[in-house]
CSV table of C-alpha atoms in Angstrom, one decimal:
chain,number,residue,atom,x,y,z
A,1,MET,CA,47.3,14.7,-58.9
A,2,THR,CA,45.5,12.0,-56.9
A,3,VAL,CA,42.7,9.9,-58.2
A,4,ILE,CA,39.7,9.0,-56.0
A,5,THR,CA,36.7,6.8,-56.8
A,6,VAL,CA,33.1,7.5,-56.0
A,7,ILE,CA,30.6,4.6,-56.1
A,8,ASN,CA,26.8,5.1,-56.4
A,9,PHE,CA,24.3,2.3,-55.9
A,10,ALA,CA,21.1,3.1,-57.7
A,11,SER,CA,19.4,-0.1,-56.5
A,12,ILE,CA,20.3,-3.3,-54.7
A,13,ASN,CA,21.1,-5.1,-57.9
A,14,ALA,CA,22.2,-2.0,-59.7
A,15,GLU,CA,25.4,-1.5,-61.7
A,16,VAL,CA,28.2,0.1,-59.7
A,17,TYR,CA,29.2,3.5,-60.9
A,18,ARG,CA,32.9,4.2,-60.4
A,19,ILE,CA,33.7,7.9,-60.6
A,20,PRO,CA,37.3,9.2,-60.4
A,21,LEU,CA,38.2,11.9,-57.9
A,22,TYR,CA,41.3,14.0,-58.1
A,23,LYS,CA,43.5,15.5,-55.5
A,24,THR,CA,45.8,18.4,-56.4
A,25,TYR,CA,47.7,21.1,-54.6
A,26,THR,CA,47.5,24.1,-56.9
A,27,SER,CA,46.7,27.5,-55.5
A,28,VAL,CA,43.3,29.2,-55.9
A,29,GLU,CA,43.2,30.6,-59.4
A,30,THR,CA,39.6,31.7,-59.8
A,31,SER,CA,36.8,33.0,-57.7
A,32,LEU,CA,33.1,32.6,-57.8
A,33,THR,CA,32.6,35.8,-59.8
A,34,GLU,CA,35.1,34.6,-62.4
A,35,THR,CA,33.1,31.4,-63.0
A,36,ILE,CA,29.6,32.7,-63.5
A,37,ARG,CA,27.5,30.7,-65.9
A,38,HIS,CA,24.0,31.0,-67.3
A,39,LEU,CA,21.8,27.9,-66.9
A,40,ARG,CA,19.8,26.7,-69.9
A,41,HIS,CA,16.6,24.6,-69.6
A,42,ARG,CA,15.2,21.8,-71.7
A,43,ARG,CA,14.3,18.1,-71.3
A,44,SER,CA,17.1,16.1,-69.7
A,45,GLY,CA,18.6,13.1,-71.5
A,46,SER,CA,19.1,9.7,-69.9
A,47,GLY,CA,22.9,9.3,-70.2
A,48,ARG,CA,25.1,8.6,-67.2
A,49,THR,CA,27.6,11.2,-66.0
A,50,ASP,CA,30.9,10.8,-64.2
A,51,ILE,CA,31.8,13.3,-61.6
A,52,THR,CA,35.3,14.4,-60.8
A,53,LEU,CA,36.2,15.5,-57.2
A,54,ILE,CA,39.2,17.8,-56.9
A,55,TYR,CA,41.2,18.4,-53.7
A,56,LYS,CA,42.5,22.0,-53.7
A,57,ASP,CA,43.5,24.1,-50.7
A,58,LEU,CA,42.5,21.5,-48.1
A,59,GLN,CA,39.0,21.0,-49.6
A,60,TYR,CA,37.3,18.3,-51.7
A,61,TYR,CA,35.3,19.3,-54.7
A,62,GLY,CA,33.2,17.5,-57.3
A,63,THR,CA,31.5,18.2,-60.6
A,64,ILE,CA,27.8,17.8,-61.1
A,65,GLU,CA,25.5,18.8,-64.0
A,66,ILE,CA,22.4,21.0,-63.8
A,67,GLY,CA,19.9,21.9,-66.4
A,68,THR,CA,18.8,20.7,-69.8
A,69,PRO,CA,21.1,20.6,-71.7
A,70,PRO,CA,23.3,19.9,-68.7
A,71,GLN,CA,25.9,22.4,-67.6
A,72,GLU,CA,28.8,21.4,-65.4
A,73,PHE,CA,29.6,23.0,-62.1
A,74,LYS,CA,32.4,22.5,-59.6
A,75,ILE,CA,30.8,21.9,-56.2
A,76,LEU,CA,31.9,21.7,-52.6
A,77,PHE,CA,30.0,18.8,-50.9
A,78,ASP,CA,29.0,20.1,-47.5
A,79,THR,CA,27.3,18.0,-44.7
A,80,SER,CA,26.6,21.2,-42.7
A,81,SER,CA,24.0,22.5,-45.1
A,82,SER,CA,21.1,21.1,-47.2
A,83,ASP,CA,20.9,23.7,-50.0
A,84,LEU,CA,22.2,23.4,-53.6
A,85,TRP,CA,23.3,26.6,-55.1
A,86,VAL,CA,25.5,27.7,-58.0
A,87,PRO,CA,26.4,31.0,-59.6
A,88,SER,CA,24.2,32.5,-62.3
A,89,LYS,CA,24.5,35.5,-64.5
A,90,ASP,CA,20.8,36.0,-64.2
A,91,CYS,CA,17.5,34.2,-63.7
A,92,ASP,CA,14.7,35.1,-66.0
A,93,VAL,CA,11.5,34.9,-64.0
A,94,SER,CA,9.5,34.5,-67.2
A,95,GLN,CA,11.0,31.1,-67.7
A,96,PRO,CA,9.2,28.0,-66.1
A,97,ALA,CA,12.4,26.8,-64.4
A,98,CYS,CA,12.9,30.1,-62.6
A,99,TYR,CA,10.6,30.5,-59.6
A,100,GLY,CA,11.1,34.3,-59.2
A,101,VAL,CA,11.5,33.7,-55.5
A,102,THR,CA,14.4,35.3,-53.7
A,103,PHE,CA,17.1,33.0,-52.4
A,104,ASP,CA,18.8,34.3,-49.2
A,105,ARG,CA,20.8,31.9,-47.0
A,106,PRO,CA,23.5,32.3,-44.3
A,107,TYR,CA,26.8,30.6,-45.2
A,108,HIS,CA,29.9,30.7,-42.9
A,109,ASP,CA,30.5,34.3,-42.0
A,110,GLY,CA,28.1,35.9,-44.5
A,111,ARG,CA,25.2,35.3,-46.8
A,112,VAL,CA,24.4,34.3,-50.4
A,113,TYR,CA,21.6,35.8,-52.4
A,114,GLY,CA,19.9,34.8,-55.6
A,115,ASN,CA,16.8,33.3,-57.1
A,116,LEU,CA,15.2,29.8,-56.8
A,117,SER,CA,15.0,27.5,-59.8
A,118,ILE,CA,13.9,24.0,-60.6
A,119,ASP,CA,15.6,21.6,-63.0
A,120,ASN,CA,17.3,18.2,-63.3
A,121,VAL,CA,20.5,17.5,-61.5
A,122,ARG,CA,22.9,14.7,-62.4
A,123,ILE,CA,25.5,13.4,-60.0
A,124,GLY,CA,27.6,10.3,-60.4
A,125,GLY,CA,25.4,8.9,-63.2
A,126,LEU,CA,22.2,9.4,-61.2
A,127,ASN,CA,19.5,11.7,-62.3
A,128,VAL,CA,17.4,13.7,-59.9
A,129,THR,CA,14.4,15.4,-61.4
A,130,SER,CA,12.6,18.6,-60.4
A,131,GLN,CA,15.4,19.6,-58.0
A,132,MET,CA,15.1,23.0,-56.4
A,133,PHE,CA,18.3,25.0,-56.2
A,134,GLY,CA,19.6,28.6,-55.9
A,135,GLU,CA,21.1,30.6,-58.7
A,136,VAL,CA,23.3,33.0,-56.8
A,137,PHE,CA,24.2,36.5,-58.0
A,138,LYS,CA,25.7,37.9,-54.8
A,139,PHE,CA,27.6,36.7,-51.7
A,140,THR,CA,29.0,38.4,-48.7
A,141,THR,CA,31.1,35.6,-47.1
A,142,SER,CA,34.9,35.5,-47.0
A,143,PHE,CA,34.7,31.7,-47.4
A,144,TRP,CA,35.3,32.1,-51.2
A,145,ASP,CA,38.6,33.9,-50.6
A,146,ASN,CA,40.3,30.5,-49.9
A,147,VAL,CA,38.4,28.0,-52.0
A,148,GLN,CA,38.0,27.3,-55.7
A,149,CYS,CA,34.5,26.1,-56.6
A,150,ASP,CA,31.3,27.3,-58.2
A,151,GLY,CA,28.9,26.5,-55.4
A,152,VAL,CA,27.8,24.1,-52.7
A,153,LEU,CA,25.8,20.8,-52.6
A,154,GLY,CA,24.4,20.4,-49.1
A,155,MET,CA,24.2,16.8,-47.8
A,156,SER,CA,22.4,17.5,-44.5
A,157,TYR,CA,18.7,17.2,-43.6
A,158,GLY,CA,16.2,19.2,-45.7
A,159,GLU,CA,13.0,18.3,-47.5
A,160,ASP,CA,14.3,19.8,-50.7
A,161,SER,CA,17.9,18.6,-50.5
A,162,VAL,CA,19.4,16.6,-53.4
A,163,PHE,CA,19.9,13.5,-51.3
A,164,GLN,CA,16.4,13.6,-49.9
A,165,ASN,CA,15.1,13.8,-53.4
A,166,MET,CA,17.3,10.8,-54.3
A,167,ILE,CA,15.6,8.9,-51.5
A,168,ASP,CA,12.1,10.0,-52.5
A,169,GLN,CA,12.6,9.3,-56.1
A,170,HIS,CA,14.1,5.8,-55.3
A,171,VAL,CA,17.4,6.7,-57.0
A,172,VAL,CA,19.4,5.1,-54.1
A,173,SER,CA,18.7,1.7,-52.6
A,174,GLN,CA,19.2,2.8,-49.0
A,175,PRO,CA,18.9,6.3,-47.4
A,176,ILE,CA,22.6,6.4,-46.5
A,177,PHE,CA,25.8,7.7,-47.9
A,178,SER,CA,29.3,7.1,-46.7
A,179,VAL,CA,32.8,8.7,-47.0
A,180,TYR,CA,36.3,7.2,-47.2
A,181,LEU,CA,39.3,9.5,-47.5
A,182,ASN,CA,42.7,7.9,-48.2
A,183,ARG,CA,45.2,9.0,-45.6
A,184,ASN,CA,48.1,7.9,-47.8
A,185,TYR,CA,47.2,10.1,-50.7
A,186,GLU,CA,50.8,11.3,-51.1
A,187,ASP,CA,52.0,7.8,-52.0
A,188,SER,CA,49.1,6.7,-54.1
A,189,HIS,CA,46.9,7.9,-57.0
A,190,PHE,CA,43.8,6.7,-55.0
A,191,GLY,CA,42.3,9.5,-52.9
A,192,GLY,CA,39.1,8.1,-51.4
A,193,LYS,CA,35.4,7.2,-52.1
A,194,LEU,CA,32.0,8.8,-51.7
A,195,LEU,CA,29.2,6.2,-51.8
A,196,LEU,CA,25.6,7.1,-52.3
A,197,GLY,CA,23.2,4.4,-50.9
A,198,ALA,CA,25.8,2.0,-49.4
A,199,THR,CA,29.0,1.4,-47.5
A,200,ASN,CA,32.1,-0.4,-48.7
A,201,PRO,CA,33.4,-3.0,-46.2
A,202,SER,CA,36.8,-3.1,-47.9
A,203,HIS,CA,37.6,0.4,-46.6
A,204,TYR,CA,36.8,-0.1,-42.9
A,205,VAL,CA,37.7,-2.4,-40.0
A,206,ASN,CA,35.2,-4.1,-37.7
A,207,GLU,CA,31.7,-2.8,-37.2
A,208,PHE,CA,30.3,0.7,-37.1
A,209,LYS,CA,29.8,2.5,-33.8
A,210,TYR,CA,26.8,4.6,-34.0
A,211,VAL,CA,25.6,7.8,-32.3
A,212,ASN,CA,22.1,9.3,-32.8
A,213,VAL,CA,21.8,12.7,-34.4
A,214,ASN,CA,19.4,15.6,-33.4
A,215,THR,CA,17.2,15.9,-36.5
A,216,GLN,CA,15.4,18.9,-35.0
A,217,LYS,CA,18.6,20.9,-35.7
A,218,ARG,CA,18.6,19.8,-39.4
A,219,TYR,CA,22.3,19.1,-39.2
A,220,TRP,CA,24.4,15.9,-38.6
A,221,GLN,CA,24.5,17.1,-35.0
A,222,PHE,CA,25.4,14.8,-32.1
A,223,GLU,CA,27.0,14.9,-28.7
A,224,ILE,CA,30.6,14.4,-27.8
A,225,ASN,CA,30.9,12.9,-24.3
A,226,ARG,CA,34.3,14.3,-23.7
A,227,ILE,CA,37.8,15.0,-25.2
A,228,GLU,CA,41.0,13.7,-23.7
A,229,VAL,CA,44.5,15.0,-24.4
A,230,LYS,CA,47.3,13.7,-22.1
A,231,ASN,CA,45.8,13.9,-18.6
A,232,PHE,CA,43.6,16.8,-19.4
A,233,GLY,CA,39.9,16.6,-20.1
A,234,LEU,CA,37.7,18.9,-22.3
A,235,CYS,CA,34.0,18.9,-22.8
A,236,ALA,CA,33.6,17.1,-19.5
A,237,GLU,CA,29.8,17.6,-19.4
A,238,GLY,CA,29.3,16.8,-23.1
A,239,CYS,CA,29.1,19.2,-26.0
A,240,GLN,CA,27.4,19.5,-29.3
A,241,ALA,CA,29.2,18.7,-32.5
A,242,ILE,CA,28.8,18.0,-36.2
A,243,VAL,CA,30.6,15.9,-38.8
A,244,ASN,CA,31.3,18.0,-41.9
A,245,MET,CA,33.1,16.8,-45.0
A,246,GLY,CA,33.0,20.4,-46.2
A,247,PHE,CA,35.5,21.4,-43.5
A,248,SER,CA,39.1,20.4,-43.8
A,249,LYS,CA,40.2,20.5,-40.2
A,250,ILE,CA,38.7,20.1,-36.7
A,251,GLY,CA,37.2,23.2,-35.2
A,252,GLY,CA,36.5,23.9,-31.5
A,253,PRO,CA,36.0,26.6,-28.9
A,254,PRO,CA,39.0,29.0,-28.9
A,255,ARG,CA,39.8,28.2,-25.2
A,256,ASP,CA,39.7,24.5,-25.8
A,257,ILE,CA,41.9,24.8,-29.0
A,258,ALA,CA,44.4,26.8,-26.9
A,259,THR,CA,44.4,24.0,-24.3
A,260,ILE,CA,45.1,21.4,-27.0
A,261,GLN,CA,47.9,23.5,-28.4
A,262,GLU,CA,49.4,23.8,-25.0
A,263,GLN,CA,49.1,20.2,-24.1
A,264,ILE,CA,50.7,18.9,-27.3
A,265,GLY,CA,53.2,21.7,-27.6
A,266,VAL,CA,52.2,22.9,-31.0
A,267,VAL,CA,50.5,26.2,-31.9
A,268,ASP,CA,50.3,26.0,-35.7
A,269,ARG,CA,53.5,24.7,-37.4
A,270,VAL,CA,55.5,21.7,-36.4
A,271,ASP,CA,58.6,19.9,-37.7
A,272,CYS,CA,57.3,17.1,-39.8
A,273,ASN,CA,59.9,14.8,-38.2
A,274,GLU,CA,58.3,15.3,-34.8
A,275,ILE,CA,54.8,14.0,-35.7
A,276,SER,CA,55.4,10.5,-34.3
A,277,ASN,CA,56.3,12.1,-30.9
A,278,LEU,CA,53.0,14.0,-30.5
A,279,PRO,CA,50.4,12.6,-28.0
A,280,PRO,CA,47.1,11.1,-29.1
A,281,ILE,CA,43.8,13.0,-28.7
A,282,ASN,CA,40.7,11.0,-27.8
A,283,PHE,CA,37.1,11.9,-28.8
A,284,VAL,CA,34.6,10.0,-26.7
A,285,ILE,CA,31.4,9.6,-28.7
A,286,GLY,CA,28.5,7.4,-27.7
A,287,GLY,CA,30.7,6.0,-24.9
A,288,LYS,CA,33.4,4.8,-27.3
A,289,LYS,CA,36.9,6.3,-27.8
A,290,PHE,CA,37.9,7.5,-31.2
A,291,ARG,CA,41.7,8.2,-31.1
A,292,LEU,CA,43.6,10.6,-33.3
A,293,THR,CA,47.4,10.4,-33.4
A,294,GLY,CA,49.8,13.1,-34.5
A,295,LYS,CA,49.8,11.5,-38.0
A,296,ASP,CA,46.0,12.2,-38.1
A,297,TYR,CA,45.8,15.8,-36.8
A,298,ILE,CA,49.0,17.1,-38.4
A,299,VAL,CA,48.7,17.9,-42.1
A,300,LYS,CA,51.7,18.0,-44.4
A,301,VAL,CA,51.3,21.1,-46.6
A,302,THR,CA,54.6,21.0,-48.5
A,303,GLU,CA,57.9,19.2,-48.0
A,304,GLY,CA,59.1,20.1,-44.6
A,305,LEU,CA,56.0,22.2,-43.7
A,306,CYS,CA,53.4,20.6,-41.4
A,307,ILE,CA,50.6,22.3,-39.7
A,308,LEU,CA,48.2,21.6,-36.8
A,309,ALA,CA,44.7,20.8,-38.1
A,310,PHE,CA,42.8,22.3,-35.2
A,311,GLU,CA,41.4,25.8,-35.4
A,312,ASP,CA,38.7,28.0,-33.7
A,313,ASN,CA,35.2,26.9,-34.6
A,314,PRO,CA,33.6,29.4,-37.1
A,315,PHE,CA,30.3,27.7,-37.0
A,316,ASN,CA,28.5,29.3,-34.1
A,317,ILE,CA,25.0,27.9,-34.6
A,318,ASN,CA,22.6,25.8,-32.5
A,319,GLY,CA,25.1,25.4,-29.7
A,320,ILE,CA,27.6,23.6,-31.9
A,321,LYS,CA,31.0,23.6,-30.2
A,322,TRP,CA,33.0,21.2,-32.4
A,323,ILE,CA,33.3,20.4,-36.1
A,324,LEU,CA,34.9,17.1,-37.0
A,325,GLY,CA,36.0,17.6,-40.6
A,326,ASP,CA,38.2,15.7,-43.1
A,327,VAL,CA,40.9,15.2,-40.5
A,328,PHE,CA,38.5,13.0,-38.5
A,329,ILE,CA,37.0,11.3,-41.6
A,330,ARG,CA,40.4,10.2,-42.9
A,331,ARG,CA,40.9,8.2,-39.7
A,332,TYR,CA,37.3,7.0,-39.4
A,333,TYR,CA,35.2,5.8,-42.3
A,334,THR,CA,31.9,7.6,-41.8
A,335,VAL,CA,28.3,6.6,-42.7
A,336,PHE,CA,25.5,9.2,-42.7
A,337,ASP,CA,22.4,7.2,-42.0
A,338,MET,CA,19.4,9.3,-42.8
A,339,GLY,CA,17.0,6.4,-42.5
A,340,ASN,CA,17.8,5.8,-38.8
A,341,ASN,CA,19.0,9.3,-38.0
A,342,ARG,CA,22.4,8.3,-36.9
A,343,LEU,CA,26.1,8.6,-37.7
A,344,GLY,CA,28.4,5.6,-37.8
A,345,PHE,CA,32.2,5.5,-37.4
A,346,ALA,CA,34.5,2.7,-38.2
A,347,LEU,CA,38.3,2.6,-38.3
A,348,ALA,CA,39.3,3.3,-41.9
A,349,ARG,CA,41.4,0.6,-43.6
A,350,HIS,CA,44.4,2.3,-45.3
């Protein structure tokens, strides 16, 4: 089990909230339908709450609290969506917190259905009031076959998103959040940091290199100038991409993924002892090269078993060709700057 820390800055002079995150390797034991809960509603207290992030099956999760009195949910933080939704046994439309409005959203290869509610949400010791969220009673996506969590907290653009409400309610000092993932989690109890409202200079090298995002798409969507592997070039005329901390690998067009596999000589599995011999892959973003080595794009699953962390892109929306997930974030400390509508990348300090 690997411990991570999340820090939240409620104001410029605010106390720092240190929240442990955990990284484990157990298999999926429960599904969404096995973790259904019923939300209760009353006035929220003012106490501070720690959240615990868990790494299972190549995904990072965290716990948040919803409702009054608060009830805990295990959540996947996802920068490719803006909704907050959790499972619910039912939603009584006669209650003030339940809108009685149908909730119907696409997610991965399916949809989630439920009702909209409003209540308080607590994350990392910070309280967000009157937060709209979905109480889901049905889903048709295979995404849940391979993950273990109750729901999703979207960190993308959206007027009703949790982070946008944190900004509007002056809960965070700056309209930014940043992510650090420890690459050496196997040798340390420290797994990484999620910071709301700030960056942590102790976890990155030099200055950030920024790229503007297309806010009209409502995602953290930007342009990759090109991708270089050996002497071969991909995405030569530019292609659309997103950074997604809810995605464990790097996703791309099937033809391009096949080209990468051919150029590096790996289809899926690779001898862990051969990682240092694999060629680098460069992502050119905003005119700057961001290099991934074999140590970055090969993931060790078990002792002796290593896999290639590139796969076909399942996210075929708004012309998005590439998804830069946790594999990229582990190499490059990432800041999501909602105030200036940009993403910043700096070499992570490990």
